[in-house]
Amino acid sequence: MQAGKLSKYLKDGAIWGFIVFELIFFSVAGEFFSVSDKAFMDGDNMLLLLKQSAPIGIIAMGMTIVMVNGNIDLSVGAIYAICAVVLLDSMTWAIFEGLGNWVIPVAWCLALLTGVVLGAINGLIVWKTGVDAFIVTLGSMLGFRGLVFMYNGEQPTSHLNWTLVDFAEAQILGLHTATWFLLIVTAAIWFLMNRTVHGRNAYAIGNNREAAVNAGIRVGPHMMINFMIIGFLAALSAVVFYSESGSVNPNDGQLYELWVITAVVLGGTKLTGGAGSIISTFGGVIAIQLLRKGLSHIGADTSTVNLVIGLILIAVLFLDRQLNVKGKEELKV
Amino acid sequence: MTDETPVLRLEGIVKTFPGVRALDGVSLSILPGEVHALMGENGAGKSTLMKVLGGIHQPDEGQIIVEEKPVVMSGPLDAKAKGIVFIHQELSLADELSVAENIYLGELPRKRFGLVDWAELEAKTKAILEKLKVSFNAKTRVGDLSIANQQMVEIARALTVDAKAVIFDEPTASLTDAEKVVLFEVISDLQEQGVGIAYISHRMEEIFKITDRISVLRDGQYQGTVNTAETDEEGVTQMMIGRKLDLSRNESHHELGDVALEVRGLSCGDLFQDVSFEVRRGEVVGFYGLVGAGRTEIAETLFGLRDPTAGTILMDGEEVRIHSPYDAIERGISLVPEDRKGQGLVLGMNCRDNMTLPQVDDLKAGPFVAEGAEIAIFDQYRDKLDIRTPGWKQLVGNLSGGNQQKIVIGKWLSMHPNVLIVDEPTRGIDVGSKAEIHNLLRELAAQGYAVIVISSEMPEVLHVADRIVAMYSGRIMRTFTSEEVTEENLIAAISGLETEKVA
C-alpha cells in the first residue's frame, strides 16, 4: 500500500516536476545558446506563453472529459476551423448590417452554437450506432474539414473588426484575454468533473462501463453531453484566437487533435478512460508550450521540436507503464 | 411460518433457449426473515433463474410475485426499485472511484444544479460501513482495496435501499473466515428486519450453518424444498444429482515411467509458496482445492505466463527456465486453460486452424501455409479423439463444449508434449462428454504422457487421478494416493485443517 501511494504521488506530481525541469533547463541552456539576449523566464515571455497555450489548452480540457469518459474526439481541429469561418464570415452577413458592434456577440454565439451542434452530431452517432468514437470522429474530422473547403474553396476567410481585436489583445489584471478564457474554462471543467453528478458518472462510465450500466447510469446521454462540451470548447478556442487574428485558412486547426491528445496524455489521462485530472491536463498543456517555446528560444527549428515532443510522449507512457506493473506476480499476456 | 406472506414468490417459471429448457416450471417462495438456500449443480438453472428474477431474461411462462402482487421485471434497476437486490459473485465496481461513489453508483445524492451532495453521501456511506464493520472508509479508492474488501463494497450496495429480498450469489467465494463471520452477521441483521434472503452457494457447511430452508434445482427442474434442520448433506446431494455422489476412485494404474516434471520449492509472490511435486510419465496427478488456492497460478507459472519468485523446475531431471509460453512449448509443456472460450480457442476460426495454431510456423510449403499438412493433422486427431464436427471448415464457436475441449486437447497432443496440464477440463460440459474427457485423460496417461489435472470437482479428481495434491491458500497441504484418499481427509486438507497429516 505504501509503495502504491508513493507511485501515485509520483504520477500526480510528475507533470509539475517536468515543468520545473523545463524551466530550469531552458533558463540555463538559454544563457549559452539563446538567439536573443532576453532571459527565458522573463515575465512578459511567461505571460505570452500562457496566452499561446490557450487555443490548445481550452480544447484539451474538453478532450480530458471525453477521454475520461472512455471516448476520443479527433474532429476538434476541423470543428475549430468551421467555427472560425462562421465567426469571421457571419460578421459580414447582410442581415446583421444594422447591428454595428453588436454583431460581435451575435457572431460569437453563432460560432459557439456551431461547435455545440457539430459535437452533438458526433455524440449522437457514437451513442445511437455504438460505433467506436475513434472511427466516428475520424470520419467527422474528414467530413467537417470538407465543409470548410466547400464553403470558401482554398481562399482564406478574413474579416477584421478592430473593436474585437482590441478586446482580444487587452490585458486584464496583467493577463491576456485568451489566458483568462483558458483559466476560466479550466476552473469550470474542473468543477464539472469533480463536483457534479454528471462528472462523477463520466468517470464511472470510463472506468467500468458495465458496472455503470448495471447501476442504471444512462451511458449514451452522458457521452453525448461530453461531445457537446468538447464541441463548444473547440468553438470557444476558435473564437478566442480568431477574434484577434481576423483571418482563417481552410487548413487551420489541422493536427490540433494530436497536440491536444498529446497534452492530455502527458497530463496522465488514461487512453482507456476512467482516470485523469483536469489540473494535470493544464500541466500537460503548459509543459508542451514550454517545450515548443524553450526549444525555439535555444535556436531549434520546428522539426526538432516535433521530434523531441514525440520522444518525450513515448518516454512518459513507458514510465507510466513501469509505475503500473504489479511486480513479478503479474500474468504475462 | 406458513401463514406469513412471502416477500418473493415464483410460480411455474419456464424459460427456454433454443434447444434447451433452462427452467422448467420452477416455483419458489421466500418468506420474510428467512434465509433460503438455492442449490444445484453447475448448469442446473440457478443463474438463469436469477437472470429471470433480475429482469435480464423474461420468463416464457409463470409469474414473479412480490408481496402478493404480480410484477414484470424490466431490468436489474427495476428489480432494485421493487426491493429485490442482487449481490453478485463477480465484482462490478469502478476501481478508480471512491468507496462511497461505488456504493451509490448511479444514484449519487444531488444538490441543486446537479451537484453531488458530498456531505450526505459520506454520512450515508459511513452508516452502512459501520454496519459492516469494515476497516476502510468512504473515501478510500476501491482499486486500493483487497478483493475481499471489494466484495464488502458490493455487499454494501445492497444496504442502500429498503430491500424486501436480497439474493446473494456465492458471496463468500473470495472472503476470509473473519470476513465471512461479518457477512453472516449482516445477513442475520437483515433477517431480523424481516428481509427475505436467497442464498446461492456450493459450500455445504455454510448452507447448514445459516439457512432455514433449502430448495434444489436439477436440470432446470424444481426438485423440492426441505427444512435445513430436517436434512443432511447426503440428502441434499442426492436431490441435486438425483443419485448418490459417485465418489469412485480411479482403480487402474499404468506402469509409471520416469519423472517427467519435477518442481522444487516453487513460489510466486503471494500467489503460492514453496510448492514441490513431481509427475511421472503415465501418471495423472490431480490438483484439488478451493477457488483461489493457487492451482491455476501454478499451471500458469509452469507454462511461462508468470515468473516464479523462487524455486526450480526440472524436466527429465534437467533444470529448465521457462519465461514464456514459447519456452514452455519448446520444452514439451502444454496447457489446456481454464477458460476454454476465452483462453483456449479462437472462436471465429475453423476447427483445423485452431488445432494447428501453435505449429503453423512449421507447416510451410515454401512461403505459404501447407494446407494439406494442416488437414492431415486435423483428420488424425479428429479420429483419435472422436471429435464430432461436420468438417474442418466448421467454426469452433459452433461446436458443443465437449467437442471444443477436444479440439484444445488435440491442439496440444499434435505438438507431442511431455507434460499435459489441463485446468478444469470439464467445466460447462454435459455429463456424457465429461465421461469421455475423463476416459481420454486416462488413456493419454496410459500412452505415456504425464498429465496434471486441476479441478474443483471432487468426483472428477477422484475419478481420473493416480495421485491427488490438495492445496490450501497457496500451499500444498498433502499429497494422497488414490488408495488412501477419502472424501473426509481430502476436504480436511483443502480446508486447511492439518490435524491428521499422516492418516
PDB file of N, CA, C and O in Angstrom, chain A residues 45-109:
ATOM      1  N   ASN A  45       7.532  37.119 -21.249  1.00  0.00           N
ATOM      2  CA  ASN A  45       7.642  35.874 -22.005  1.00  0.00           C
ATOM      3  C   ASN A  45       6.686  34.816 -21.442  1.00  0.00           C
ATOM      4  O   ASN A  45       6.022  34.097 -22.177  1.00  0.00           O
ATOM      5  N   MET A  46       6.616  34.744 -20.106  1.00  0.00           N
ATOM      6  CA  MET A  46       5.754  33.762 -19.464  1.00  0.00           C
ATOM      7  C   MET A  46       4.278  34.085 -19.712  1.00  0.00           C
ATOM      8  O   MET A  46       3.458  33.203 -19.930  1.00  0.00           O
ATOM      9  N   LEU A  47       3.921  35.365 -19.671  1.00  0.00           N
ATOM     10  CA  LEU A  47       2.539  35.757 -19.946  1.00  0.00           C
ATOM     11  C   LEU A  47       2.156  35.388 -21.371  1.00  0.00           C
ATOM     12  O   LEU A  47       1.060  34.892 -21.631  1.00  0.00           O
ATOM     13  N   LEU A  48       3.114  35.613 -22.277  1.00  0.00           N
ATOM     14  CA  LEU A  48       2.879  35.273 -23.670  1.00  0.00           C
ATOM     15  C   LEU A  48       2.674  33.763 -23.825  1.00  0.00           C
ATOM     16  O   LEU A  48       1.825  33.301 -24.578  1.00  0.00           O
ATOM     17  N   LEU A  49       3.471  33.049 -23.046  1.00  0.00           N
ATOM     18  CA  LEU A  49       3.370  31.594 -23.095  1.00  0.00           C
ATOM     19  C   LEU A  49       1.969  31.125 -22.704  1.00  0.00           C
ATOM     20  O   LEU A  49       1.368  30.282 -23.365  1.00  0.00           O
ATOM     21  N   LEU A  50       1.442  31.721 -21.642  1.00  0.00           N
ATOM     22  CA  LEU A  50       0.093  31.346 -21.216  1.00  0.00           C
ATOM     23  C   LEU A  50      -0.915  31.663 -22.315  1.00  0.00           C
ATOM     24  O   LEU A  50      -1.804  30.868 -22.614  1.00  0.00           O
ATOM     25  N   LYS A  51      -0.749  32.827 -22.929  1.00  0.00           N
ATOM     26  CA  LYS A  51      -1.680  33.231 -23.976  1.00  0.00           C
ATOM     27  C   LYS A  51      -1.618  32.260 -25.148  1.00  0.00           C
ATOM     28  O   LYS A  51      -2.644  31.848 -25.690  1.00  0.00           O
ATOM     29  N   GLN A  52      -0.391  31.877 -25.493  1.00  0.00           N
ATOM     30  CA  GLN A  52      -0.241  30.969 -26.630  1.00  0.00           C
ATOM     31  C   GLN A  52      -0.731  29.556 -26.316  1.00  0.00           C
ATOM     32  O   GLN A  52      -1.018  28.786 -27.230  1.00  0.00           O
ATOM     33  N   SER A  53      -0.785  29.222 -25.027  1.00  0.00           N
ATOM     34  CA  SER A  53      -1.295  27.889 -24.653  1.00  0.00           C
ATOM     35  C   SER A  53      -2.801  27.807 -24.820  1.00  0.00           C
ATOM     36  O   SER A  53      -3.361  26.717 -24.863  1.00  0.00           O
ATOM     37  N   ALA A  54      -3.458  28.976 -24.859  1.00  0.00           N
ATOM     38  CA  ALA A  54      -4.918  28.981 -24.746  1.00  0.00           C
ATOM     39  C   ALA A  54      -5.623  28.158 -25.822  1.00  0.00           C
ATOM     40  O   ALA A  54      -6.481  27.326 -25.473  1.00  0.00           O
ATOM     41  N   PRO A  55      -5.333  28.320 -27.134  1.00  0.00           N
ATOM     42  CA  PRO A  55      -6.126  27.573 -28.126  1.00  0.00           C
ATOM     43  C   PRO A  55      -6.079  26.061 -27.903  1.00  0.00           C
ATOM     44  O   PRO A  55      -7.123  25.399 -27.926  1.00  0.00           O
ATOM     45  N   ILE A  56      -4.888  25.507 -27.694  1.00  0.00           N
ATOM     46  CA  ILE A  56      -4.773  24.077 -27.433  1.00  0.00           C
ATOM     47  C   ILE A  56      -5.374  23.738 -26.067  1.00  0.00           C
ATOM     48  O   ILE A  56      -6.095  22.759 -25.897  1.00  0.00           O
ATOM     49  N   GLY A  57      -5.055  24.590 -25.080  1.00  0.00           N
ATOM     50  CA  GLY A  57      -5.455  24.311 -23.700  1.00  0.00           C
ATOM     51  C   GLY A  57      -6.959  24.234 -23.522  1.00  0.00           C
ATOM     52  O   GLY A  57      -7.467  23.343 -22.833  1.00  0.00           O
ATOM     53  N   ILE A  58      -7.667  25.154 -24.150  1.00  0.00           N
ATOM     54  CA  ILE A  58      -9.132  25.165 -23.987  1.00  0.00           C
ATOM     55  C   ILE A  58      -9.719  23.866 -24.536  1.00  0.00           C
ATOM     56  O   ILE A  58     -10.568  23.231 -23.909  1.00  0.00           O
ATOM     57  N   ILE A  59      -9.224  23.441 -25.701  1.00  0.00           N
ATOM     58  CA  ILE A  59      -9.748  22.189 -26.270  1.00  0.00           C
ATOM     59  C   ILE A  59      -9.324  20.995 -25.409  1.00  0.00           C
ATOM     60  O   ILE A  59     -10.078  20.039 -25.228  1.00  0.00           O
ATOM     61  N   ALA A  60      -8.105  21.063 -24.851  1.00  0.00           N
ATOM     62  CA  ALA A  60      -7.594  19.935 -24.055  1.00  0.00           C
ATOM     63  C   ALA A  60      -8.488  19.647 -22.856  1.00  0.00           C
ATOM     64  O   ALA A  60      -8.638  18.493 -22.441  1.00  0.00           O
ATOM     65  N   MET A  61      -9.089  20.719 -22.291  1.00  0.00           N
ATOM     66  CA  MET A  61      -9.996  20.493 -21.163  1.00  0.00           C
ATOM     67  C   MET A  61     -11.171  19.626 -21.600  1.00  0.00           C
ATOM     68  O   MET A  61     -11.592  18.704 -20.903  1.00  0.00           O
ATOM     69  N   GLY A  62     -11.710  19.931 -22.784  1.00  0.00           N
ATOM     70  CA  GLY A  62     -12.813  19.119 -23.312  1.00  0.00           C
ATOM     71  C   GLY A  62     -12.349  17.710 -23.613  1.00  0.00           C
ATOM     72  O   GLY A  62     -13.050  16.731 -23.333  1.00  0.00           O
ATOM     73  N   MET A  63     -11.126  17.601 -24.186  1.00  0.00           N
ATOM     74  CA  MET A  63     -10.619  16.280 -24.537  1.00  0.00           C
ATOM     75  C   MET A  63     -10.456  15.429 -23.282  1.00  0.00           C
ATOM     76  O   MET A  63     -10.671  14.221 -23.311  1.00  0.00           O
ATOM     77  N   THR A  64     -10.076  16.050 -22.167  1.00  0.00           N
ATOM     78  CA  THR A  64      -9.919  15.283 -20.933  1.00  0.00           C
ATOM     79  C   THR A  64     -11.236  14.624 -20.529  1.00  0.00           C
ATOM     80  O   THR A  64     -11.262  13.438 -20.206  1.00  0.00           O
ATOM     81  N   ILE A  65     -12.336  15.382 -20.581  1.00  0.00           N
ATOM     82  CA  ILE A  65     -13.584  14.739 -20.143  1.00  0.00           C
ATOM     83  C   ILE A  65     -14.027  13.671 -21.128  1.00  0.00           C
ATOM     84  O   ILE A  65     -14.538  12.633 -20.739  1.00  0.00           O
ATOM     85  N   VAL A  66     -13.800  13.916 -22.418  1.00  0.00           N
ATOM     86  CA  VAL A  66     -14.195  12.906 -23.399  1.00  0.00           C
ATOM     87  C   VAL A  66     -13.364  11.639 -23.205  1.00  0.00           C
ATOM     88  O   VAL A  66     -13.880  10.525 -23.267  1.00  0.00           O
ATOM     89  N   MET A  67     -12.066  11.821 -22.915  1.00  0.00           N
ATOM     90  CA  MET A  67     -11.208  10.646 -22.752  1.00  0.00           C
ATOM     91  C   MET A  67     -11.455   9.944 -21.419  1.00  0.00           C
ATOM     92  O   MET A  67     -11.405   8.721 -21.334  1.00  0.00           O
ATOM     93  N   VAL A  68     -11.726  10.695 -20.381  1.00  0.00           N
ATOM     94  CA  VAL A  68     -12.089  10.077 -19.092  1.00  0.00           C
ATOM     95  C   VAL A  68     -13.337   9.232 -19.281  1.00  0.00           C
ATOM     96  O   VAL A  68     -13.481   8.146 -18.721  1.00  0.00           O
ATOM     97  N   ASN A  69     -14.212   9.709 -20.128  1.00  0.00           N
ATOM     98  CA  ASN A  69     -15.458   9.023 -20.434  1.00  0.00           C
ATOM     99  C   ASN A  69     -15.229   7.742 -21.243  1.00  0.00           C
ATOM    100  O   ASN A  69     -16.147   6.964 -21.450  1.00  0.00           O
ATOM    101  N   GLY A  70     -13.996   7.568 -21.718  1.00  0.00           N
ATOM    102  CA  GLY A  70     -13.682   6.366 -22.481  1.00  0.00           C
ATOM    103  C   GLY A  70     -13.799   6.551 -23.986  1.00  0.00           C
ATOM    104  O   GLY A  70     -13.746   5.601 -24.742  1.00  0.00           O
ATOM    105  N   ASN A  71     -13.957   7.792 -24.436  1.00  0.00           N
ATOM    106  CA  ASN A  71     -14.035   8.076 -25.868  1.00  0.00           C
ATOM    107  C   ASN A  71     -12.827   8.897 -26.294  1.00  0.00           C
ATOM    108  O   ASN A  71     -11.913   9.132 -25.517  1.00  0.00           O
ATOM    109  N   ILE A  72     -12.849   9.349 -27.540  1.00  0.00           N
ATOM    110  CA  ILE A  72     -11.820  10.260 -28.018  1.00  0.00           C
ATOM    111  C   ILE A  72     -12.485  11.107 -29.086  1.00  0.00           C
ATOM    112  O   ILE A  72     -13.490  10.704 -29.666  1.00  0.00           O
ATOM    113  N   ASP A  73     -11.978  12.298 -29.326  1.00  0.00           N
ATOM    114  CA  ASP A  73     -12.557  13.139 -30.379  1.00  0.00           C
ATOM    115  C   ASP A  73     -11.449  13.645 -31.287  1.00  0.00           C
ATOM    116  O   ASP A  73     -10.638  14.474 -30.883  1.00  0.00           O
ATOM    117  N   LEU A  74     -11.411  13.108 -32.507  1.00  0.00           N
ATOM    118  CA  LEU A  74     -10.370  13.512 -33.455  1.00  0.00           C
ATOM    119  C   LEU A  74     -10.806  14.692 -34.308  1.00  0.00           C
ATOM    120  O   LEU A  74     -10.022  15.232 -35.075  1.00  0.00           O
ATOM    121  N   SER A  75     -12.069  15.091 -34.183  1.00  0.00           N
ATOM    122  CA  SER A  75     -12.585  16.099 -35.100  1.00  0.00           C
ATOM    123  C   SER A  75     -12.436  17.525 -34.578  1.00  0.00           C
ATOM    124  O   SER A  75     -12.914  18.460 -35.199  1.00  0.00           O
ATOM    125  N   VAL A  76     -11.761  17.691 -33.437  1.00  0.00           N
ATOM    126  CA  VAL A  76     -11.716  19.028 -32.828  1.00  0.00           C
ATOM    127  C   VAL A  76     -11.058  20.060 -33.730  1.00  0.00           C
ATOM    128  O   VAL A  76     -11.488  21.217 -33.783  1.00  0.00           O
ATOM    129  N   GLY A  77     -10.008  19.663 -34.463  1.00  0.00           N
ATOM    130  CA  GLY A  77      -9.312  20.613 -35.335  1.00  0.00           C
ATOM    131  C   GLY A  77     -10.242  21.125 -36.418  1.00  0.00           C
ATOM    132  O   GLY A  77     -10.270  22.327 -36.734  1.00  0.00           O
ATOM    133  N   ALA A  78     -11.039  20.219 -36.983  1.00  0.00           N
ATOM    134  CA  ALA A  78     -11.966  20.596 -38.052  1.00  0.00           C
ATOM    135  C   ALA A  78     -13.097  21.460 -37.504  1.00  0.00           C
ATOM    136  O   ALA A  78     -13.506  22.449 -38.132  1.00  0.00           O
ATOM    137  N   ILE A  79     -13.592  21.110 -36.309  1.00  0.00           N
ATOM    138  CA  ILE A  79     -14.644  21.924 -35.696  1.00  0.00           C
ATOM    139  C   ILE A  79     -14.119  23.342 -35.442  1.00  0.00           C
ATOM    140  O   ILE A  79     -14.796  24.337 -35.708  1.00  0.00           O
ATOM    141  N   TYR A  80     -12.885  23.382 -34.982  1.00  0.00           N
ATOM    142  CA  TYR A  80     -12.212  24.659 -34.716  1.00  0.00           C
ATOM    143  C   TYR A  80     -12.219  25.516 -35.980  1.00  0.00           C
ATOM    144  O   TYR A  80     -12.586  26.703 -35.957  1.00  0.00           O
ATOM    145  N   ALA A  81     -11.856  24.911 -37.136  1.00  0.00           N
ATOM    146  CA  ALA A  81     -11.784  25.668 -38.389  1.00  0.00           C
ATOM    147  C   ALA A  81     -13.173  26.128 -38.841  1.00  0.00           C
ATOM    148  O   ALA A  81     -13.364  27.287 -39.231  1.00  0.00           O
ATOM    149  N   ILE A  82     -14.160  25.236 -38.758  1.00  0.00           N
ATOM    150  CA  ILE A  82     -15.518  25.618 -39.172  1.00  0.00           C
ATOM    151  C   ILE A  82     -16.012  26.794 -38.344  1.00  0.00           C
ATOM    152  O   ILE A  82     -16.545  27.771 -38.860  1.00  0.00           O
ATOM    153  N   CYS A  83     -15.806  26.690 -37.028  1.00  0.00           N
ATOM    154  CA  CYS A  83     -16.315  27.736 -36.146  1.00  0.00           C
ATOM    155  C   CYS A  83     -15.619  29.065 -36.420  1.00  0.00           C
ATOM    156  O   CYS A  83     -16.230  30.132 -36.330  1.00  0.00           O
ATOM    157  N   ALA A  84     -14.330  28.985 -36.780  1.00  0.00           N
ATOM    158  CA  ALA A  84     -13.604  30.208 -37.107  1.00  0.00           C
ATOM    159  C   ALA A  84     -14.209  30.853 -38.351  1.00  0.00           C
ATOM    160  O   ALA A  84     -14.412  32.072 -38.403  1.00  0.00           O
ATOM    161  N   VAL A  85     -14.516  30.018 -39.343  1.00  0.00           N
ATOM    162  CA  VAL A  85     -15.124  30.538 -40.569  1.00  0.00           C
ATOM    163  C   VAL A  85     -16.466  31.183 -40.248  1.00  0.00           C
ATOM    164  O   VAL A  85     -16.766  32.306 -40.694  1.00  0.00           O
ATOM    165  N   VAL A  86     -17.280  30.473 -39.452  1.00  0.00           N
ATOM    166  CA  VAL A  86     -18.595  31.022 -39.090  1.00  0.00           C
ATOM    167  C   VAL A  86     -18.439  32.356 -38.372  1.00  0.00           C
ATOM    168  O   VAL A  86     -19.131  33.338 -38.673  1.00  0.00           O
ATOM    169  N   LEU A  87     -17.484  32.410 -37.464  1.00  0.00           N
ATOM    170  CA  LEU A  87     -17.274  33.628 -36.673  1.00  0.00           C
ATOM    171  C   LEU A  87     -16.955  34.810 -37.581  1.00  0.00           C
ATOM    172  O   LEU A  87     -17.602  35.870 -37.511  1.00  0.00           O
ATOM    173  N   LEU A  88     -15.973  34.649 -38.451  1.00  0.00           N
ATOM    174  CA  LEU A  88     -15.499  35.773 -39.252  1.00  0.00           C
ATOM    175  C   LEU A  88     -16.485  36.104 -40.362  1.00  0.00           C
ATOM    176  O   LEU A  88     -16.741  37.265 -40.658  1.00  0.00           O
ATOM    177  N   ASP A  89     -17.046  35.081 -40.975  1.00  0.00           N
ATOM    178  CA  ASP A  89     -17.914  35.332 -42.107  1.00  0.00           C
ATOM    179  C   ASP A  89     -19.235  35.955 -41.676  1.00  0.00           C
ATOM    180  O   ASP A  89     -19.749  36.840 -42.336  1.00  0.00           O
ATOM    181  N   SER A  90     -19.761  35.476 -40.527  1.00  0.00           N
ATOM    182  CA  SER A  90     -21.086  35.958 -40.137  1.00  0.00           C
ATOM    183  C   SER A  90     -21.079  37.456 -39.857  1.00  0.00           C
ATOM    184  O   SER A  90     -22.112  38.109 -39.975  1.00  0.00           O
ATOM    185  N   MET A  91     -19.928  38.003 -39.520  1.00  0.00           N
ATOM    186  CA  MET A  91     -19.874  39.435 -39.238  1.00  0.00           C
ATOM    187  C   MET A  91     -20.100  40.269 -40.502  1.00  0.00           C
ATOM    188  O   MET A  91     -20.412  41.449 -40.415  1.00  0.00           O
ATOM    189  N   THR A  92     -19.936  39.635 -41.654  1.00  0.00           N
ATOM    190  CA  THR A  92     -20.137  40.383 -42.903  1.00  0.00           C
ATOM    191  C   THR A  92     -21.509  40.137 -43.529  1.00  0.00           C
ATOM    192  O   THR A  92     -21.818  40.685 -44.571  1.00  0.00           O
ATOM    193  N   TRP A  93     -22.328  39.279 -42.884  1.00  0.00           N
ATOM    194  CA  TRP A  93     -23.616  38.957 -43.491  1.00  0.00           C
ATOM    195  C   TRP A  93     -24.533  40.186 -43.524  1.00  0.00           C
ATOM    196  O   TRP A  93     -24.545  40.988 -42.577  1.00  0.00           O
ATOM    197  N   ALA A  94     -25.325  40.275 -44.591  1.00  0.00           N
ATOM    198  CA  ALA A  94     -26.165  41.446 -44.805  1.00  0.00           C
ATOM    199  C   ALA A  94     -27.202  41.629 -43.695  1.00  0.00           C
ATOM    200  O   ALA A  94     -27.471  42.747 -43.267  1.00  0.00           O
ATOM    201  N   ILE A  95     -27.757  40.507 -43.195  1.00  0.00           N
ATOM    202  CA  ILE A  95     -28.828  40.671 -42.201  1.00  0.00           C
ATOM    203  C   ILE A  95     -28.336  41.303 -40.896  1.00  0.00           C
ATOM    204  O   ILE A  95     -29.108  41.864 -40.143  1.00  0.00           O
ATOM    205  N   PHE A  96     -27.048  41.172 -40.631  1.00  0.00           N
ATOM    206  CA  PHE A  96     -26.533  41.754 -39.379  1.00  0.00           C
ATOM    207  C   PHE A  96     -25.996  43.160 -39.580  1.00  0.00           C
ATOM    208  O   PHE A  96     -25.392  43.740 -38.689  1.00  0.00           O
ATOM    209  N   GLU A  97     -26.205  43.749 -40.780  1.00  0.00           N
ATOM    210  CA  GLU A  97     -25.547  45.005 -41.128  1.00  0.00           C
ATOM    211  C   GLU A  97     -25.869  46.139 -40.179  1.00  0.00           C
ATOM    212  O   GLU A  97     -25.011  46.909 -39.812  1.00  0.00           O
ATOM    213  N   GLY A  98     -27.163  46.223 -39.769  1.00  0.00           N
ATOM    214  CA  GLY A  98     -27.563  47.339 -38.941  1.00  0.00           C
ATOM    215  C   GLY A  98     -27.115  47.238 -37.487  1.00  0.00           C
ATOM    216  O   GLY A  98     -27.351  48.138 -36.686  1.00  0.00           O
ATOM    217  N   LEU A  99     -26.449  46.158 -37.117  1.00  0.00           N
ATOM    218  CA  LEU A  99     -26.175  45.917 -35.696  1.00  0.00           C
ATOM    219  C   LEU A  99     -24.985  46.680 -35.165  1.00  0.00           C
ATOM    220  O   LEU A  99     -24.810  46.805 -33.959  1.00  0.00           O
ATOM    221  N   GLY A 100     -24.153  47.169 -36.068  1.00  0.00           N
ATOM    222  CA  GLY A 100     -22.942  47.849 -35.612  1.00  0.00           C
ATOM    223  C   GLY A 100     -22.062  46.869 -34.880  1.00  0.00           C
ATOM    224  O   GLY A 100     -21.903  45.724 -35.301  1.00  0.00           O
ATOM    225  N   ASN A 101     -21.511  47.289 -33.734  1.00  0.00           N
ATOM    226  CA  ASN A 101     -20.633  46.398 -32.983  1.00  0.00           C
ATOM    227  C   ASN A 101     -21.376  45.274 -32.265  1.00  0.00           C
ATOM    228  O   ASN A 101     -20.770  44.368 -31.744  1.00  0.00           O
ATOM    229  N   TRP A 102     -22.713  45.382 -32.223  1.00  0.00           N
ATOM    230  CA  TRP A 102     -23.485  44.300 -31.612  1.00  0.00           C
ATOM    231  C   TRP A 102     -23.392  43.008 -32.422  1.00  0.00           C
ATOM    232  O   TRP A 102     -23.845  41.964 -31.981  1.00  0.00           O
ATOM    233  N   VAL A 103     -22.803  43.118 -33.617  1.00  0.00           N
ATOM    234  CA  VAL A 103     -22.624  41.907 -34.406  1.00  0.00           C
ATOM    235  C   VAL A 103     -21.645  40.946 -33.714  1.00  0.00           C
ATOM    236  O   VAL A 103     -21.674  39.743 -33.930  1.00  0.00           O
ATOM    237  N   ILE A 104     -20.777  41.507 -32.869  1.00  0.00           N
ATOM    238  CA  ILE A 104     -19.749  40.660 -32.241  1.00  0.00           C
ATOM    239  C   ILE A 104     -20.367  39.557 -31.384  1.00  0.00           C
ATOM    240  O   ILE A 104     -20.112  38.376 -31.625  1.00  0.00           O
ATOM    241  N   PRO A 105     -21.199  39.893 -30.380  1.00  0.00           N
ATOM    242  CA  PRO A 105     -21.789  38.795 -29.593  1.00  0.00           C
ATOM    243  C   PRO A 105     -22.631  37.854 -30.449  1.00  0.00           C
ATOM    244  O   PRO A 105     -22.655  36.653 -30.189  1.00  0.00           O
ATOM    245  N   VAL A 106     -23.289  38.387 -31.481  1.00  0.00           N
ATOM    246  CA  VAL A 106     -24.094  37.516 -32.331  1.00  0.00           C
ATOM    247  C   VAL A 106     -23.185  36.512 -33.031  1.00  0.00           C
ATOM    248  O   VAL A 106     -23.463  35.302 -33.049  1.00  0.00           O
ATOM    249  N   ALA A 107     -22.086  37.000 -33.598  1.00  0.00           N
ATOM    250  CA  ALA A 107     -21.153  36.112 -34.298  1.00  0.00           C
ATOM    251  C   ALA A 107     -20.569  35.075 -33.337  1.00  0.00           C
ATOM    252  O   ALA A 107     -20.430  33.896 -33.669  1.00  0.00           O
ATOM    253  N   TRP A 108     -20.236  35.541 -32.147  1.00  0.00           N
ATOM    254  CA  TRP A 108     -19.716  34.606 -31.132  1.00  0.00           C
ATOM    255  C   TRP A 108     -20.705  33.489 -30.872  1.00  0.00           C
ATOM    256  O   TRP A 108     -20.354  32.312 -30.872  1.00  0.00           O
ATOM    257  N   CYS A 109     -21.949  33.903 -30.637  1.00  0.00           N
ATOM    258  CA  CYS A 109     -22.954  32.897 -30.299  1.00  0.00           C
ATOM    259  C   CYS A 109     -23.134  31.916 -31.449  1.00  0.00           C
ATOM    260  O   CYS A 109     -23.276  30.706 -31.232  1.00  0.00           O
TER     261      CYS A 109
END
